[in-house]
Amino acid sequence: MARKGRKRKNDNTKLLYLAFIIVVIIAAGYTQKDTIMSSVSNADVKDNQHNSDLLKVGSFNIQVFGQSKSAKADVMNVLSDIIRTYDIIAVQEIRDSSGTALDNLIKQVNSDGSSYAYLVSERLGRTSSKEQYAYVYNTRTVSPVGTAFTYPQTSDIFHRTPYIASFKSNEGIFNATFAVIHTDPDDAANEIKALYEVAEYAKGVLPADEPVIVMGDYNADGRYFDETSYVPLKSENYIWIIGNEVDTTVASGDNTYDRIVSTKPNIFYTGDAGAFRFDEVYNLTHEFAAEVSDHYPVYVFFKKDA
């Protein structure tokens, strides 16, 4: 009988130990999730409070941004934090026939007292999978000038016609026109060549001293485009602010799909530009970062005054 009692006691001890291990594993999972969300809400304070004499401008392919992605609270928190670090950010790959995803994102951005607004294009594309561009901007630092419009192309070379808008700083003399593009991967080389015409068109309708910046997901690398090849946009009158050395992909590769190109001279350009590696800044796992996007946003700092 004594032996049976000891065995029953040992069995109970093993069950209690197993239950304890399960509780620890579950708790660890919640702790990791809480840590991620905490880091998202508190990270990158320095970048949110960049020099008040500068404007942070950039581009972000959010990768199939629609109702499904906008329903993920943790992803929306990260996207909101990213946007708040910018004064102007050109968004690509908005795929939402309901037109609610972007509006929900901006409401989330402004939920902390920020004051962001947006300009959005019509739905563009040759297939049933239409996309929109948007310029999201901080109303406390910049204002749109005139009316945004799609490039009036005559040759139908762009699958998603570039979307053009002008902005000025609320303080200082910064004034520039932007064209955002998401090239079709299978026709990237031809579309990148044609971006020169877009920039020259914008230059022709603007005062001569105002820079034109063409930015977005060019698909300008890898199997889509030979980044060493010459295109008209690489003439001496332009500067590729995001060069071939910058990795703009969240994936394991090092491709520079996303670009910022400016006319020269650009008296506002500081020389400070790159990819905003939000996974490192916010201490995210690779798996979670990939839920946010497969692209890093790119950025450049411009002076408000020359």
mmCIF file of N, CA and C in Angstrom, residues 107-213:
data_model
loop_
_atom_site.group_PDB
_atom_site.id
_atom_site.type_symbol
_atom_site.label_atom_id
_atom_site.label_comp_id
_atom_site.label_asym_id
_atom_site.label_seq_id
_atom_site.Cartn_x
_atom_site.Cartn_y
_atom_site.Cartn_z
ATOM 1 N N LYS A 107 -7.645 58.099 -38.977
ATOM 2 C CA LYS A 107 -8.288 58.271 -37.666
ATOM 3 C C LYS A 107 -7.411 57.686 -36.570
ATOM 4 N N GLN A 108 -6.805 56.536 -36.850
ATOM 5 C CA GLN A 108 -5.893 55.924 -35.887
ATOM 6 C C GLN A 108 -4.663 56.801 -35.674
ATOM 7 N N VAL A 109 -4.112 57.344 -36.752
ATOM 8 C CA VAL A 109 -2.955 58.237 -36.657
ATOM 9 C C VAL A 109 -3.279 59.429 -35.760
ATOM 10 N N ASN A 110 -4.466 59.979 -35.918
ATOM 11 C CA ASN A 110 -4.849 61.188 -35.184
ATOM 12 C C ASN A 110 -5.404 60.907 -33.793
ATOM 13 N N SER A 111 -5.486 59.642 -33.416
ATOM 14 C CA SER A 111 -6.075 59.288 -32.123
ATOM 15 C C SER A 111 -5.241 59.759 -30.940
ATOM 16 N N ASP A 112 -3.971 60.106 -31.191
ATOM 17 C CA ASP A 112 -3.114 60.587 -30.105
ATOM 18 C C ASP A 112 -3.044 62.110 -30.061
ATOM 19 N N GLY A 113 -3.891 62.785 -30.844
ATOM 20 C CA GLY A 113 -3.867 64.239 -30.890
ATOM 21 C C GLY A 113 -3.128 64.806 -32.082
ATOM 22 N N SER A 114 -2.555 63.923 -32.921
ATOM 23 C CA SER A 114 -1.897 64.389 -34.143
ATOM 24 C C SER A 114 -2.935 64.977 -35.091
ATOM 25 N N SER A 115 -2.452 65.680 -36.121
ATOM 26 C CA SER A 115 -3.368 66.319 -37.066
ATOM 27 C C SER A 115 -2.906 66.037 -38.495
ATOM 28 N N TYR A 116 -3.251 64.852 -38.976
ATOM 29 C CA TYR A 116 -2.889 64.442 -40.333
ATOM 30 C C TYR A 116 -4.123 64.419 -41.232
ATOM 31 N N ALA A 117 -3.897 64.701 -42.495
ATOM 32 C CA ALA A 117 -4.941 64.623 -43.512
ATOM 33 C C ALA A 117 -4.358 63.915 -44.728
ATOM 34 N N TYR A 118 -5.169 63.724 -45.754
ATOM 35 C CA TYR A 118 -4.647 63.024 -46.932
ATOM 36 C C TYR A 118 -5.309 63.494 -48.218
ATOM 37 N N LEU A 119 -4.557 63.316 -49.301
ATOM 38 C CA LEU A 119 -5.065 63.461 -50.660
ATOM 39 C C LEU A 119 -5.016 62.075 -51.277
ATOM 40 N N VAL A 120 -6.063 61.660 -51.949
ATOM 41 C CA VAL A 120 -6.098 60.304 -52.493
ATOM 42 C C VAL A 120 -6.520 60.335 -53.954
ATOM 43 N N SER A 121 -5.903 59.482 -54.744
ATOM 44 C CA SER A 121 -6.200 59.414 -56.171
ATOM 45 C C SER A 121 -7.451 58.586 -56.421
ATOM 46 N N GLU A 122 -7.887 58.590 -57.655
ATOM 47 C CA GLU A 122 -8.910 57.650 -58.084
ATOM 48 C C GLU A 122 -8.305 56.254 -58.094
ATOM 49 N N ARG A 123 -9.135 55.242 -58.260
ATOM 50 C CA ARG A 123 -8.642 53.871 -58.349
ATOM 51 C C ARG A 123 -8.041 53.665 -59.732
ATOM 52 N N LEU A 124 -6.805 53.160 -59.748
ATOM 53 C CA LEU A 124 -6.030 53.094 -60.987
ATOM 54 C C LEU A 124 -5.600 51.671 -61.299
ATOM 55 N N GLY A 125 -5.410 51.379 -62.572
ATOM 56 C CA GLY A 125 -4.913 50.072 -62.986
ATOM 57 C C GLY A 125 -5.666 49.531 -64.180
ATOM 58 N N ARG A 126 -5.011 48.626 -64.887
ATOM 59 C CA ARG A 126 -5.602 48.054 -66.097
ATOM 60 C C ARG A 126 -6.408 46.793 -65.831
ATOM 61 N N THR A 127 -6.221 46.204 -64.659
ATOM 62 C CA THR A 127 -6.925 44.968 -64.329
ATOM 63 C C THR A 127 -8.022 45.257 -63.309
ATOM 64 N N SER A 128 -8.706 44.213 -62.888
ATOM 65 C CA SER A 128 -9.762 44.376 -61.886
ATOM 66 C C SER A 128 -9.188 44.712 -60.517
ATOM 67 N N SER A 129 -7.896 44.459 -60.318
ATOM 68 C CA SER A 129 -7.232 44.769 -59.049
ATOM 69 C C SER A 129 -6.721 46.206 -59.078
ATOM 70 N N LYS A 130 -7.603 47.133 -58.770
ATOM 71 C CA LYS A 130 -7.264 48.553 -58.822
ATOM 72 C C LYS A 130 -6.514 48.983 -57.559
ATOM 73 N N GLU A 131 -5.693 50.013 -57.713
ATOM 74 C CA GLU A 131 -4.963 50.575 -56.576
ATOM 75 C C GLU A 131 -5.147 52.088 -56.536
ATOM 76 N N GLN A 132 -4.908 52.641 -55.362
ATOM 77 C CA GLN A 132 -4.916 54.094 -55.199
ATOM 78 C C GLN A 132 -3.599 54.546 -54.595
ATOM 79 N N TYR A 133 -3.239 55.780 -54.909
ATOM 80 C CA TYR A 133 -2.136 56.467 -54.252
ATOM 81 C C TYR A 133 -2.726 57.439 -53.235
ATOM 82 N N ALA A 134 -1.924 57.793 -52.245
ATOM 83 C CA ALA A 134 -2.340 58.837 -51.307
ATOM 84 C C ALA A 134 -1.122 59.593 -50.801
ATOM 85 N N TYR A 135 -1.302 60.875 -50.560
ATOM 86 C CA TYR A 135 -0.323 61.686 -49.834
ATOM 87 C C TYR A 135 -0.904 61.944 -48.457
ATOM 88 N N VAL A 136 -0.248 61.423 -47.438
ATOM 89 C CA VAL A 136 -0.656 61.676 -46.061
ATOM 90 C C VAL A 136 0.282 62.737 -45.508
ATOM 91 N N TYR A 137 -0.274 63.787 -44.906
ATOM 92 C CA TYR A 137 0.575 64.907 -44.503
ATOM 93 C C TYR A 137 0.154 65.482 -43.156
ATOM 94 N N ASN A 138 1.131 66.039 -42.475
ATOM 95 C CA ASN A 138 0.934 66.668 -41.171
ATOM 96 C C ASN A 138 0.466 68.103 -41.393
ATOM 97 N N THR A 139 -0.775 68.387 -41.061
ATOM 98 C CA THR A 139 -1.334 69.717 -41.330
ATOM 99 C C THR A 139 -0.684 70.806 -40.486
ATOM 100 N N ARG A 140 0.034 70.420 -39.437
ATOM 101 C CA ARG A 140 0.693 71.417 -38.585
ATOM 102 C C ARG A 140 2.012 71.901 -39.172
ATOM 103 N N THR A 141 2.533 71.155 -40.151
ATOM 104 C CA THR A 141 3.835 71.535 -40.714
ATOM 105 C C THR A 141 3.789 71.852 -42.200
ATOM 106 N N VAL A 142 2.844 71.261 -42.933
ATOM 107 C CA VAL A 142 2.779 71.489 -44.381
ATOM 108 C C VAL A 142 1.333 71.651 -44.834
ATOM 109 N N SER A 143 1.188 72.228 -46.030
ATOM 110 C CA SER A 143 -0.138 72.405 -46.626
ATOM 111 C C SER A 143 -0.069 72.102 -48.120
ATOM 112 N N PRO A 144 -1.117 71.500 -48.676
ATOM 113 C CA PRO A 144 -1.141 71.274 -50.123
ATOM 114 C C PRO A 144 -1.327 72.586 -50.866
ATOM 115 N N VAL A 145 -0.782 72.640 -52.068
ATOM 116 C CA VAL A 145 -0.913 73.820 -52.923
ATOM 117 C C VAL A 145 -1.652 73.399 -54.188
ATOM 118 N N GLY A 146 -2.751 74.048 -54.488
ATOM 119 C CA GLY A 146 -3.504 73.692 -55.680
ATOM 120 C C GLY A 146 -4.218 72.361 -55.525
ATOM 121 N N THR A 147 -4.519 71.739 -56.642
ATOM 122 C CA THR A 147 -5.279 70.488 -56.675
ATOM 123 C C THR A 147 -4.405 69.343 -57.177
ATOM 124 N N ALA A 148 -4.424 68.234 -56.468
ATOM 125 C CA ALA A 148 -3.675 67.052 -56.906
ATOM 126 C C ALA A 148 -4.356 66.441 -58.132
ATOM 127 N N PHE A 149 -3.558 65.794 -58.990
ATOM 128 C CA PHE A 149 -4.119 65.235 -60.220
ATOM 129 C C PHE A 149 -3.243 64.095 -60.731
ATOM 130 N N THR A 150 -3.817 63.245 -61.556
ATOM 131 C CA THR A 150 -3.037 62.191 -62.198
ATOM 132 C C THR A 150 -2.372 62.755 -63.448
ATOM 133 N N TYR A 151 -1.190 62.252 -63.726
ATOM 134 C CA TYR A 151 -0.421 62.706 -64.882
ATOM 135 C C TYR A 151 -1.213 62.472 -66.173
ATOM 136 N N PRO A 152 -1.340 63.495 -67.011
ATOM 137 C CA PRO A 152 -2.128 63.347 -68.245
ATOM 138 C C PRO A 152 -1.349 62.629 -69.346
ATOM 139 N N GLN A 153 -1.108 61.347 -69.145
ATOM 140 C CA GLN A 153 -0.312 60.590 -70.116
ATOM 141 C C GLN A 153 -1.075 60.415 -71.431
ATOM 142 N N THR A 154 -0.334 60.390 -72.512
ATOM 143 C CA THR A 154 -0.929 60.228 -73.841
ATOM 144 C C THR A 154 -0.608 58.875 -74.459
ATOM 145 N N SER A 155 0.417 58.203 -73.928
ATOM 146 C CA SER A 155 0.854 56.937 -74.530
ATOM 147 C C SER A 155 0.369 55.704 -73.778
ATOM 148 N N ASP A 156 -0.287 55.899 -72.643
ATOM 149 C CA ASP A 156 -0.807 54.791 -71.836
ATOM 150 C C ASP A 156 0.293 53.814 -71.424
ATOM 151 N N ILE A 157 1.467 54.349 -71.114
ATOM 152 C CA ILE A 157 2.583 53.476 -70.748
ATOM 153 C C ILE A 157 2.516 53.024 -69.295
ATOM 154 N N PHE A 158 1.899 53.843 -68.434
ATOM 155 C CA PHE A 158 1.849 53.513 -67.010
ATOM 156 C C PHE A 158 0.614 52.674 -66.696
ATOM 157 N N HIS A 159 0.828 51.577 -65.998
ATOM 158 C CA HIS A 159 -0.303 50.771 -65.540
ATOM 159 C C HIS A 159 -1.095 51.527 -64.482
ATOM 160 N N ARG A 160 -0.384 52.241 -63.618
ATOM 161 C CA ARG A 160 -1.011 53.077 -62.590
ATOM 162 C C ARG A 160 -0.409 54.478 -62.728
ATOM 163 N N THR A 161 -1.156 55.347 -63.346
ATOM 164 C CA THR A 161 -0.652 56.667 -63.703
ATOM 165 C C THR A 161 -0.148 57.424 -62.477
ATOM 166 N N PRO A 162 1.028 58.050 -62.547
ATOM 167 C CA PRO A 162 1.542 58.818 -61.406
ATOM 168 C C PRO A 162 0.553 59.881 -60.925
ATOM 169 N N TYR A 163 0.566 60.099 -59.631
ATOM 170 C CA TYR A 163 -0.334 61.049 -58.964
ATOM 171 C C TYR A 163 0.510 62.219 -58.479
ATOM 172 N N ILE A 164 0.146 63.419 -58.878
ATOM 173 C CA ILE A 164 0.983 64.604 -58.678
ATOM 174 C C ILE A 164 0.321 65.573 -57.700
ATOM 175 N N ALA A 165 1.108 66.088 -56.759
ATOM 176 C CA ALA A 165 0.609 67.070 -55.790
ATOM 177 C C ALA A 165 1.744 67.984 -55.358
ATOM 178 N N SER A 166 1.404 69.217 -55.034
ATOM 179 C CA SER A 166 2.391 70.192 -54.547
ATOM 180 C C SER A 166 2.118 70.507 -53.080
ATOM 181 N N PHE A 167 3.199 70.742 -52.337
ATOM 182 C CA PHE A 167 3.091 71.097 -50.921
ATOM 183 C C PHE A 167 4.051 72.230 -50.603
ATOM 184 N N LYS A 168 3.689 72.997 -49.587
ATOM 185 C CA LYS A 168 4.579 74.027 -49.056
ATOM 186 C C LYS A 168 4.622 73.884 -47.546
ATOM 187 N N SER A 169 5.723 74.327 -46.956
ATOM 188 C CA SER A 169 5.832 74.296 -45.500
ATOM 189 C C SER A 169 5.035 75.448 -44.907
ATOM 190 N N ASN A 170 4.457 75.233 -43.735
ATOM 191 C CA ASN A 170 3.699 76.295 -43.073
ATOM 192 C C ASN A 170 4.620 77.382 -42.538
ATOM 193 N N GLU A 171 5.859 77.014 -42.270
ATOM 194 C CA GLU A 171 6.893 77.969 -41.871
ATOM 195 C C GLU A 171 8.080 77.786 -42.803
ATOM 196 N N GLY A 172 8.716 78.868 -43.187
ATOM 197 C CA GLY A 172 9.833 78.771 -44.115
ATOM 198 C C GLY A 172 9.361 78.892 -45.553
ATOM 199 N N ILE A 173 10.258 78.540 -46.493
ATOM 200 C CA ILE A 173 9.964 78.754 -47.912
ATOM 201 C C ILE A 173 9.906 77.454 -48.713
ATOM 202 N N PHE A 174 9.935 76.302 -48.036
ATOM 203 C CA PHE A 174 9.892 75.032 -48.767
ATOM 204 C C PHE A 174 8.641 74.947 -49.620
ATOM 205 N N ASN A 175 8.838 74.582 -50.879
ATOM 206 C CA ASN A 175 7.740 74.406 -51.824
ATOM 207 C C ASN A 175 8.212 73.411 -52.874
ATOM 208 N N ALA A 176 7.481 72.341 -53.075
ATOM 209 C CA ALA A 176 7.909 71.315 -54.031
ATOM 210 C C ALA A 176 6.703 70.572 -54.579
ATOM 211 N N THR A 177 6.920 69.962 -55.723
ATOM 212 C CA THR A 177 5.883 69.128 -56.333
ATOM 213 C C THR A 177 6.345 67.679 -56.335
ATOM 214 N N PHE A 178 5.422 66.785 -56.021
ATOM 215 C CA PHE A 178 5.720 65.363 -55.908
ATOM 216 C C PHE A 178 4.903 64.571 -56.916
ATOM 217 N N ALA A 179 5.502 63.519 -57.429
ATOM 218 C CA ALA A 179 4.795 62.538 -58.254
ATOM 219 C C ALA A 179 5.058 61.166 -57.652
ATOM 220 N N VAL A 180 3.999 60.437 -57.327
ATOM 221 C CA VAL A 180 4.162 59.111 -56.732
ATOM 222 C C VAL A 180 3.836 58.057 -57.784
ATOM 223 N N ILE A 181 4.625 56.985 -57.771
ATOM 224 C CA ILE A 181 4.485 55.927 -58.772
ATOM 225 C C ILE A 181 4.613 54.551 -58.125
ATOM 226 N N HIS A 182 3.826 53.607 -58.608
ATOM 227 C CA HIS A 182 4.027 52.184 -58.327
ATOM 228 C C HIS A 182 4.051 51.503 -59.684
ATOM 229 N N THR A 183 5.241 51.191 -60.172
ATOM 230 C CA THR A 183 5.349 50.598 -61.503
ATOM 231 C C THR A 183 4.834 49.164 -61.496
ATOM 232 N N ASP A 184 4.434 48.714 -62.660
ATOM 233 C CA ASP A 184 4.092 47.306 -62.818
ATOM 234 C C ASP A 184 5.402 46.518 -62.899
ATOM 235 N N PRO A 185 5.592 45.496 -62.070
ATOM 236 C CA PRO A 185 6.875 44.778 -62.061
ATOM 237 C C PRO A 185 7.296 44.252 -63.428
ATOM 238 N N ASP A 186 6.328 43.785 -64.201
ATOM 239 C CA ASP A 186 6.657 43.200 -65.503
ATOM 240 C C ASP A 186 6.985 44.243 -66.562
ATOM 241 N N ASP A 187 6.726 45.504 -66.263
ATOM 242 C CA ASP A 187 6.990 46.567 -67.230
ATOM 243 C C ASP A 187 7.761 47.715 -66.578
ATOM 244 N N ALA A 188 8.483 47.382 -65.501
ATOM 245 C CA ALA A 188 9.160 48.417 -64.716
ATOM 246 C C ALA A 188 10.166 49.206 -65.537
ATOM 247 N N ALA A 189 10.939 48.540 -66.368
ATOM 248 C CA ALA A 189 11.986 49.228 -67.133
ATOM 249 C C ALA A 189 11.397 50.318 -68.020
ATOM 250 N N ASN A 190 10.318 50.005 -68.718
ATOM 251 C CA ASN A 190 9.698 50.992 -69.602
ATOM 252 C C ASN A 190 9.060 52.134 -68.813
ATOM 253 N N GLU A 191 8.447 51.799 -67.693
ATOM 254 C CA GLU A 191 7.801 52.836 -66.893
ATOM 255 C C GLU A 191 8.838 53.766 -66.254
ATOM 256 N N ILE A 192 9.949 53.208 -65.798
ATOM 257 C CA ILE A 192 11.000 54.041 -65.202
ATOM 258 C C ILE A 192 11.577 54.997 -66.243
ATOM 259 N N LYS A 193 11.747 54.517 -67.458
ATOM 260 C CA LYS A 193 12.205 55.403 -68.534
ATOM 261 C C LYS A 193 11.225 56.558 -68.736
ATOM 262 N N ALA A 194 9.941 56.260 -68.665
ATOM 263 C CA ALA A 194 8.912 57.272 -68.918
ATOM 264 C C ALA A 194 8.738 58.252 -67.761
ATOM 265 N N LEU A 195 9.281 57.934 -66.587
ATOM 266 C CA LEU A 195 9.160 58.861 -65.454
ATOM 267 C C LEU A 195 9.860 60.187 -65.733
ATOM 268 N N TYR A 196 10.840 60.162 -66.603
ATOM 269 C CA TYR A 196 11.513 61.405 -67.007
ATOM 270 C C TYR A 196 10.498 62.373 -67.611
ATOM 271 N N GLU A 197 9.597 61.862 -68.421
ATOM 272 C CA GLU A 197 8.576 62.707 -69.038
ATOM 273 C C GLU A 197 7.642 63.295 -67.987
ATOM 274 N N VAL A 198 7.352 62.519 -66.961
ATOM 275 C CA VAL A 198 6.501 63.007 -65.868
ATOM 276 C C VAL A 198 7.176 64.166 -65.150
ATOM 277 N N ALA A 199 8.447 63.984 -64.817
ATOM 278 C CA ALA A 199 9.196 65.032 -64.119
ATOM 279 C C ALA A 199 9.327 66.285 -64.973
ATOM 280 N N GLU A 200 9.624 66.100 -66.255
ATOM 281 C CA GLU A 200 9.774 67.250 -67.149
ATOM 282 C C GLU A 200 8.444 67.980 -67.333
ATOM 283 N N TYR A 201 7.365 67.231 -67.364
ATOM 284 C CA TYR A 201 6.041 67.854 -67.448
ATOM 285 C C TYR A 201 5.796 68.733 -66.223
ATOM 286 N N ALA A 202 6.077 68.180 -65.041
ATOM 287 C CA ALA A 202 5.869 68.940 -63.808
ATOM 288 C C ALA A 202 6.760 70.175 -63.772
ATOM 289 N N LYS A 203 7.995 70.038 -64.225
ATOM 290 C CA LYS A 203 8.903 71.191 -64.278
ATOM 291 C C LYS A 203 8.352 72.276 -65.195
ATOM 292 N N GLY A 204 7.684 71.868 -66.252
ATOM 293 C CA GLY A 204 7.180 72.824 -67.225
ATOM 294 C C GLY A 204 6.012 73.648 -66.744
ATOM 295 N N VAL A 205 5.314 73.165 -65.730
ATOM 296 C CA VAL A 205 4.147 73.902 -65.229
ATOM 297 C C VAL A 205 4.412 74.532 -63.864
ATOM 298 N N LEU A 206 5.660 74.495 -63.418
ATOM 299 C CA LEU A 206 6.021 75.052 -62.113
ATOM 300 C C LEU A 206 7.049 76.159 -62.282
ATOM 301 N N PRO A 207 7.161 77.028 -61.261
ATOM 302 C CA PRO A 207 8.274 77.983 -61.270
ATOM 303 C C PRO A 207 9.606 77.250 -61.342
ATOM 304 N N ALA A 208 10.575 77.824 -62.017
ATOM 305 C CA ALA A 208 11.841 77.142 -62.314
ATOM 306 C C ALA A 208 12.620 76.743 -61.071
ATOM 307 N N ASP A 209 12.431 77.452 -59.957
ATOM 308 C CA ASP A 209 13.245 77.181 -58.776
ATOM 309 C C ASP A 209 12.611 76.161 -57.833
ATOM 310 N N GLU A 210 11.473 75.616 -58.178
ATOM 311 C CA GLU A 210 10.822 74.644 -57.309
ATOM 312 C C GLU A 210 11.218 73.225 -57.716
ATOM 313 N N PRO A 211 11.683 72.407 -56.767
ATOM 314 C CA PRO A 211 12.087 71.040 -57.116
ATOM 315 C C PRO A 211 10.895 70.136 -57.401
ATOM 316 N N VAL A 212 11.140 69.154 -58.232
ATOM 317 C CA VAL A 212 10.169 68.093 -58.504
ATOM 318 C C VAL A 212 10.752 66.798 -57.966
ATOM 319 N N ILE A 213 9.976 66.080 -57.168
ATOM 320 C CA ILE A 213 10.442 64.832 -56.561
ATOM 321 C C ILE A 213 9.539 63.693 -57.020
#
